[in-house]
PDB file of C-alpha atoms in Angstrom:
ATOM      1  CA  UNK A  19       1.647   4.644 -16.590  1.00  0.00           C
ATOM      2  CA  UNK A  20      -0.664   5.428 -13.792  1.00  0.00           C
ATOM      3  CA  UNK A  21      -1.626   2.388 -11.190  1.00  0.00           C
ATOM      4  CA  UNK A  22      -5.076   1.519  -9.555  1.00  0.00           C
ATOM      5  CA  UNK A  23      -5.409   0.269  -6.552  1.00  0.00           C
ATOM      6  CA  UNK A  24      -7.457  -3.202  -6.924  1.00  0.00           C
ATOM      7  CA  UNK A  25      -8.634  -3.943  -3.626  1.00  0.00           C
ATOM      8  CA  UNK A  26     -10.954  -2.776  -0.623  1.00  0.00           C
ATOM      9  CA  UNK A  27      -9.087  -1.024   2.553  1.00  0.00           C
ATOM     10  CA  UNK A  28     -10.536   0.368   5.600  1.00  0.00           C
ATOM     11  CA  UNK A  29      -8.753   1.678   8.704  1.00  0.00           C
ATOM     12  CA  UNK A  30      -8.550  -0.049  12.082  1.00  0.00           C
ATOM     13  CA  UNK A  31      -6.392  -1.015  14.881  1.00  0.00           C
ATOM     14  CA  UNK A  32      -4.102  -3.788  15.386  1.00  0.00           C
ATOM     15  CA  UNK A  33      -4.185  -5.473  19.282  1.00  0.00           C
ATOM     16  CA  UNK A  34      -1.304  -3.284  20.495  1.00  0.00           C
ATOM     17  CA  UNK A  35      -3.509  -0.004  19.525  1.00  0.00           C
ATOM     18  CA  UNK A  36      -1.428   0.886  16.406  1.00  0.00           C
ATOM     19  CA  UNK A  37      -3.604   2.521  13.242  1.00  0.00           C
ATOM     20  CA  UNK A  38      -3.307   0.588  10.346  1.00  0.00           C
ATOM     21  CA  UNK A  39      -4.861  -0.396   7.189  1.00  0.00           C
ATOM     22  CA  UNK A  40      -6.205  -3.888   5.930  1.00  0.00           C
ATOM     23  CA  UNK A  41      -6.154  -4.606   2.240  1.00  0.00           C
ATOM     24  CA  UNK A  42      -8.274  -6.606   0.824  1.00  0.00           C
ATOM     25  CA  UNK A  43      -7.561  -7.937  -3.035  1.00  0.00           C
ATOM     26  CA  UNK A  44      -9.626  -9.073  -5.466  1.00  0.00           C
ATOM     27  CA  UNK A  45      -7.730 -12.158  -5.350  1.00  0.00           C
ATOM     28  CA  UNK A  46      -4.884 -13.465  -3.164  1.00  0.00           C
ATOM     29  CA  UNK A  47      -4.884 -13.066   0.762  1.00  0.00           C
ATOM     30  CA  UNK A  48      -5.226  -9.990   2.516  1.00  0.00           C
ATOM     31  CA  UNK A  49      -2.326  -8.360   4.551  1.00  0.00           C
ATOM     32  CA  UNK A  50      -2.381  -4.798   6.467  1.00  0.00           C
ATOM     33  CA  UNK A  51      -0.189  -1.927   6.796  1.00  0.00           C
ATOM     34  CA  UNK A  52       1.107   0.254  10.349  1.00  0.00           C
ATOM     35  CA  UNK A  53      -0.056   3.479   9.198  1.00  0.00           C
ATOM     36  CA  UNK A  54       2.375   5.355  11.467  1.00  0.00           C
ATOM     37  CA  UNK A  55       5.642   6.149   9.388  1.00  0.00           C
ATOM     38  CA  UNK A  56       4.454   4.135   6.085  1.00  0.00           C
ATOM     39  CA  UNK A  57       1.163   5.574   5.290  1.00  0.00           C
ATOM     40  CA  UNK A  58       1.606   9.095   6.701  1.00  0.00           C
ATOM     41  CA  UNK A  59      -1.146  10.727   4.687  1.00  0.00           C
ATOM     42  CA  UNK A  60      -3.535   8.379   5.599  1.00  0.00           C
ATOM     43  CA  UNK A  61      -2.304   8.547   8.904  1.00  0.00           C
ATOM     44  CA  UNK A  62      -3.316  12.143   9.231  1.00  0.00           C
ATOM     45  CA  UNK A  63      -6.348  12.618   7.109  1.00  0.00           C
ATOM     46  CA  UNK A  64      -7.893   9.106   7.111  1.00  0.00           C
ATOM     47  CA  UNK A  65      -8.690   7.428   3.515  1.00  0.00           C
ATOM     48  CA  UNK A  66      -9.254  10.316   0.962  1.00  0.00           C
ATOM     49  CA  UNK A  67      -9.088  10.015  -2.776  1.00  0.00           C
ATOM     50  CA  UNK A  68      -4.922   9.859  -1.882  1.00  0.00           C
ATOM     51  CA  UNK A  69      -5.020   6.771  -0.045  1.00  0.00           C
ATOM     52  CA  UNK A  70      -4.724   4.231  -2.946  1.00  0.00           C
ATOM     53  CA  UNK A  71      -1.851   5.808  -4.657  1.00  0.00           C
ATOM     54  CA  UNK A  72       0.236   5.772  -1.064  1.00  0.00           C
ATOM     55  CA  UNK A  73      -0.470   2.240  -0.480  1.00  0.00           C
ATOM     56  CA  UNK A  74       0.477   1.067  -4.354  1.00  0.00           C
ATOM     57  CA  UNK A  75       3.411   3.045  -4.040  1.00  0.00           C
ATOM     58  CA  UNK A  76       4.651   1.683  -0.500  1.00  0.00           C
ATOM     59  CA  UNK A  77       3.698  -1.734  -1.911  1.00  0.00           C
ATOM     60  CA  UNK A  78       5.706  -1.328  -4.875  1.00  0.00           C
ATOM     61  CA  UNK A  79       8.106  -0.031  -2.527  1.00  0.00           C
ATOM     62  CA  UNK A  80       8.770  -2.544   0.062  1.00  0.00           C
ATOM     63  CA  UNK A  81       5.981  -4.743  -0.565  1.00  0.00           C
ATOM     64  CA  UNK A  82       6.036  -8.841  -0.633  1.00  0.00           C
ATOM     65  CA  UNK A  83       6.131 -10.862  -3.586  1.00  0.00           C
ATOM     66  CA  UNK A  84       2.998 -12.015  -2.235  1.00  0.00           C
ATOM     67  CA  UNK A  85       1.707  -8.902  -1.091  1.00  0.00           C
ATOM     68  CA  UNK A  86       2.272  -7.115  -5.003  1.00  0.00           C
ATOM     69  CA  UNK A  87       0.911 -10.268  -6.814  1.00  0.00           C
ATOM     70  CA  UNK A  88      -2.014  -9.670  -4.705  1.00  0.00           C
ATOM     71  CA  UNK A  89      -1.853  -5.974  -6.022  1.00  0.00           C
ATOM     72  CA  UNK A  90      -1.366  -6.872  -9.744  1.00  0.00           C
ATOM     73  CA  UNK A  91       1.996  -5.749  -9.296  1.00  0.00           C
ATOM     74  CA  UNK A  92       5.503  -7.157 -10.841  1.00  0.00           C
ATOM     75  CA  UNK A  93       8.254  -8.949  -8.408  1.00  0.00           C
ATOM     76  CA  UNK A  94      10.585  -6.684  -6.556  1.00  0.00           C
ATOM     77  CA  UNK A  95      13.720  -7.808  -9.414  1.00  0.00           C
ATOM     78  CA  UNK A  96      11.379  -6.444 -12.177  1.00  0.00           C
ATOM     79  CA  UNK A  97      10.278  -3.300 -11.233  1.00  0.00           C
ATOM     80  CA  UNK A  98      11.877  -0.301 -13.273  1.00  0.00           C
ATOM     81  CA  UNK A  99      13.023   2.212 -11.551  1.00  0.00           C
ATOM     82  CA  UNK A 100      10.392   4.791 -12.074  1.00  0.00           C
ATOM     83  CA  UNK A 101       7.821   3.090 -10.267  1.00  0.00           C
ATOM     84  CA  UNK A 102       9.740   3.246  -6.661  1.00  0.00           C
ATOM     85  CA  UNK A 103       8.680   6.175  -5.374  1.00  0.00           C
ATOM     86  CA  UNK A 104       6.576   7.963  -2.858  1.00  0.00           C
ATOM     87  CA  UNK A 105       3.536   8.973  -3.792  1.00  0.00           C
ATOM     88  CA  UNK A 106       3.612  13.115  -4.580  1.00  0.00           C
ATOM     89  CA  UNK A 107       0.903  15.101  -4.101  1.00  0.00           C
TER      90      UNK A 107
END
């Protein structure tokens, strides 16, 4: 089963100077991501057509409650297995 990201993102910096990423869903509040170590793709490179399936998969990942029902995603207790993973290339 392949995920979609459903939200906007765009790359900025937070007040210390670090990259990161806000996310904005199509429902729920928005939350952002340190590039830097998490997002190392989109670190590099910027947002490409790659970007979406590294954020759903460090969401799913180590993501919120709050920040995967934003996402459309299940709790952290019911995700199977196969869905924790970094996204390959």
């Amino acid at each position: 089963m392949k995920l979609t990201l459903k939200a906007e993102h765009k790359l900025g910096f937070d007040k210390n100077g670090n990259r990161i990423i806000r996310i904005s869903p199509l429902h729920g509040r928005g939350f952002s991501i340190q590039t830097l170590g998490n997002l190392p793709e989109t670190h590099r490179d910027g947002i490409t057509d790659r970007t979406g399936a590294e954020i759903l998969a460090y969401v799913t990942a180590y993501g919120t409650d709050t920040q995967r029902a934003a996402l459309d995603l299940p709790p952290l207790r019911h995700v199977p297995r196969h869905y924790i993973q970094r996204a390959e290339g």
